XYZ file of N, CA and C in Angstrom:
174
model
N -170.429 -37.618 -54.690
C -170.647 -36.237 -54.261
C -170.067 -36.071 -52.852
N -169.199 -35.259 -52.164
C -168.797 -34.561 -51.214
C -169.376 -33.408 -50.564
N -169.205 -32.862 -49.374
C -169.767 -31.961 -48.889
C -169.395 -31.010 -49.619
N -168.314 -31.022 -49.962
C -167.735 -29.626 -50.555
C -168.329 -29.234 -51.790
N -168.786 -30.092 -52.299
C -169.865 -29.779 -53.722
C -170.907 -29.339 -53.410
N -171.334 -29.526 -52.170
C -172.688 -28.384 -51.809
C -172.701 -27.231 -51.436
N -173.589 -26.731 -51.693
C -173.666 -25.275 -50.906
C -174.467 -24.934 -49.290
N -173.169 -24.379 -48.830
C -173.264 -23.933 -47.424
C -174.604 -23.757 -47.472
N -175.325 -24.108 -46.090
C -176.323 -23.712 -45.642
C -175.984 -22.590 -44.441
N -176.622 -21.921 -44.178
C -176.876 -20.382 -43.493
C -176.935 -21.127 -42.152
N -176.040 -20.519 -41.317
C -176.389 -20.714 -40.060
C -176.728 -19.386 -39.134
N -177.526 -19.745 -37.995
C -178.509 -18.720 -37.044
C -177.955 -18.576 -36.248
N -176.554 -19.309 -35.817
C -176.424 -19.385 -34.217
C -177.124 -20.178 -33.663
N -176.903 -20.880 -32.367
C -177.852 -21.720 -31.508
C -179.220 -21.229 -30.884
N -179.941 -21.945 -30.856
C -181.006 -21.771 -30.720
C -181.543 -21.784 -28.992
N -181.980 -20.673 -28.654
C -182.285 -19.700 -27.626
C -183.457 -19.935 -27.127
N -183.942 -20.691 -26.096
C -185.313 -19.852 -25.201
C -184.978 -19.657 -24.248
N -186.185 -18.676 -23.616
C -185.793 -17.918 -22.469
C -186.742 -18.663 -21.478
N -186.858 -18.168 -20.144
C -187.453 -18.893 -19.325
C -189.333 -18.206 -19.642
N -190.260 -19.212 -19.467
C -191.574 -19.118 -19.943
C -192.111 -17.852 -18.712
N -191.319 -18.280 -17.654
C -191.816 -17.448 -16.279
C -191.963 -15.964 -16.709
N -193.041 -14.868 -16.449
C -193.110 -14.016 -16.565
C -191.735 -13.109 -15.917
N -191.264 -11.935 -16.585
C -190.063 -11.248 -16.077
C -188.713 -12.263 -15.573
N -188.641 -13.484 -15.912
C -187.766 -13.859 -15.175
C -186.448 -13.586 -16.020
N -186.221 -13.640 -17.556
C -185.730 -13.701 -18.742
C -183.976 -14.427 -18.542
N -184.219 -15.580 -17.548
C -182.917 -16.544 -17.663
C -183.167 -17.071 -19.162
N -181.932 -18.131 -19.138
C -181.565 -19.310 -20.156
C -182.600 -20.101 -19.756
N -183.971 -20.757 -20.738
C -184.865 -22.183 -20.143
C -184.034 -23.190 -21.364
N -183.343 -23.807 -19.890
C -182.959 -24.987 -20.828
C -183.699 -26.531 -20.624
N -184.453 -26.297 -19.792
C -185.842 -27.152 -19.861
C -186.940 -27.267 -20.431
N -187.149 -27.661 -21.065
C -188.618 -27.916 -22.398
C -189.311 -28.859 -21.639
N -190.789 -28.536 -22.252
C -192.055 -29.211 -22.008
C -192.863 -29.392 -22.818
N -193.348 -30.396 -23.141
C -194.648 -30.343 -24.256
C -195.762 -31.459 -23.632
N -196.813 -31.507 -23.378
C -197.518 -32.721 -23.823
C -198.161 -33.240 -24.601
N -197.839 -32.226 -25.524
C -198.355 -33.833 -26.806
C -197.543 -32.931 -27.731
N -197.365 -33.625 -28.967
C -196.298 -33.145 -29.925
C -197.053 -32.107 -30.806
N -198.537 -31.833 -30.741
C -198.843 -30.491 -31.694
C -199.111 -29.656 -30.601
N -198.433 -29.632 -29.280
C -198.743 -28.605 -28.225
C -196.976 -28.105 -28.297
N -197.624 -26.489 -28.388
C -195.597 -25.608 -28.399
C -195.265 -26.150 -27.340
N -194.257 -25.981 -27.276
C -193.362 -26.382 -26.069
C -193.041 -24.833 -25.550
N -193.009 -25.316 -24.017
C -192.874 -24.219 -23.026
C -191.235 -24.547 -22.419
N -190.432 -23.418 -22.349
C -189.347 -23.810 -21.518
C -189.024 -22.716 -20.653
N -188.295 -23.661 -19.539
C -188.188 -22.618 -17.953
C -186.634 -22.786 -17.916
N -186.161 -21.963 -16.880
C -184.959 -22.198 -16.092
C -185.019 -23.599 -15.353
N -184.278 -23.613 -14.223
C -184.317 -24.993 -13.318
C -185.357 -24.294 -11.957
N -184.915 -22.953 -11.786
C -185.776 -22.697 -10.923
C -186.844 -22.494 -10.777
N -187.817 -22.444 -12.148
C -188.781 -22.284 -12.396
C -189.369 -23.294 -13.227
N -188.772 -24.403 -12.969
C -189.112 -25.685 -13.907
C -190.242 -26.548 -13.057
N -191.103 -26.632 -13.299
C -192.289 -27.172 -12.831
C -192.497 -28.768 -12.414
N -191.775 -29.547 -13.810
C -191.627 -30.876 -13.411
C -190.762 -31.501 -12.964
N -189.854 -30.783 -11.912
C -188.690 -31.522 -11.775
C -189.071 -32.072 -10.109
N -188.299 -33.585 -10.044
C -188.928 -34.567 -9.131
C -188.340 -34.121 -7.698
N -188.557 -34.460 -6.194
C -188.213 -33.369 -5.574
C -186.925 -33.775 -4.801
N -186.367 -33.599 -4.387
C -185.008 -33.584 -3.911
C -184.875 -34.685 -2.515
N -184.027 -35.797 -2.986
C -184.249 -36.761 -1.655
C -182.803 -36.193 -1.037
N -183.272 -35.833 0.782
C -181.671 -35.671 0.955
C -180.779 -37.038 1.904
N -179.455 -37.402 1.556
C -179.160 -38.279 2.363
C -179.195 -39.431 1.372
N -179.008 -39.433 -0.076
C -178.487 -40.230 -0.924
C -177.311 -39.591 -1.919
């Protein structure tokens, strides 16, 4: 069997969240979950909560 013997599956386009931040409505291309039956929340970078903090001078 080949791909070509199957039938196309439907595509959506890529898959989109926006930033979790109220009114902010960027691209969140940062996801969060802590535990795997908790939704996942996603932010921008600027509004990304866990990101570690900036050493300067490396």
């Amino acid at each position: 069997m080949s791909d070509l013997d199957r039938p196309r599956q439907p595509t959506s386009g890529p898959h989109v969240h926006n930033c979790s931040t109220e009114d902010c409505g960027r691209w969140g291309g940062f996801g969060f979950a802590s535990a795997a039956r908790v939704e996942t929340r996603w932010w921008c970078w600027e509004h990304y909560p866990h990101k570690a903090p900036t050493i300067v001078g490396r």
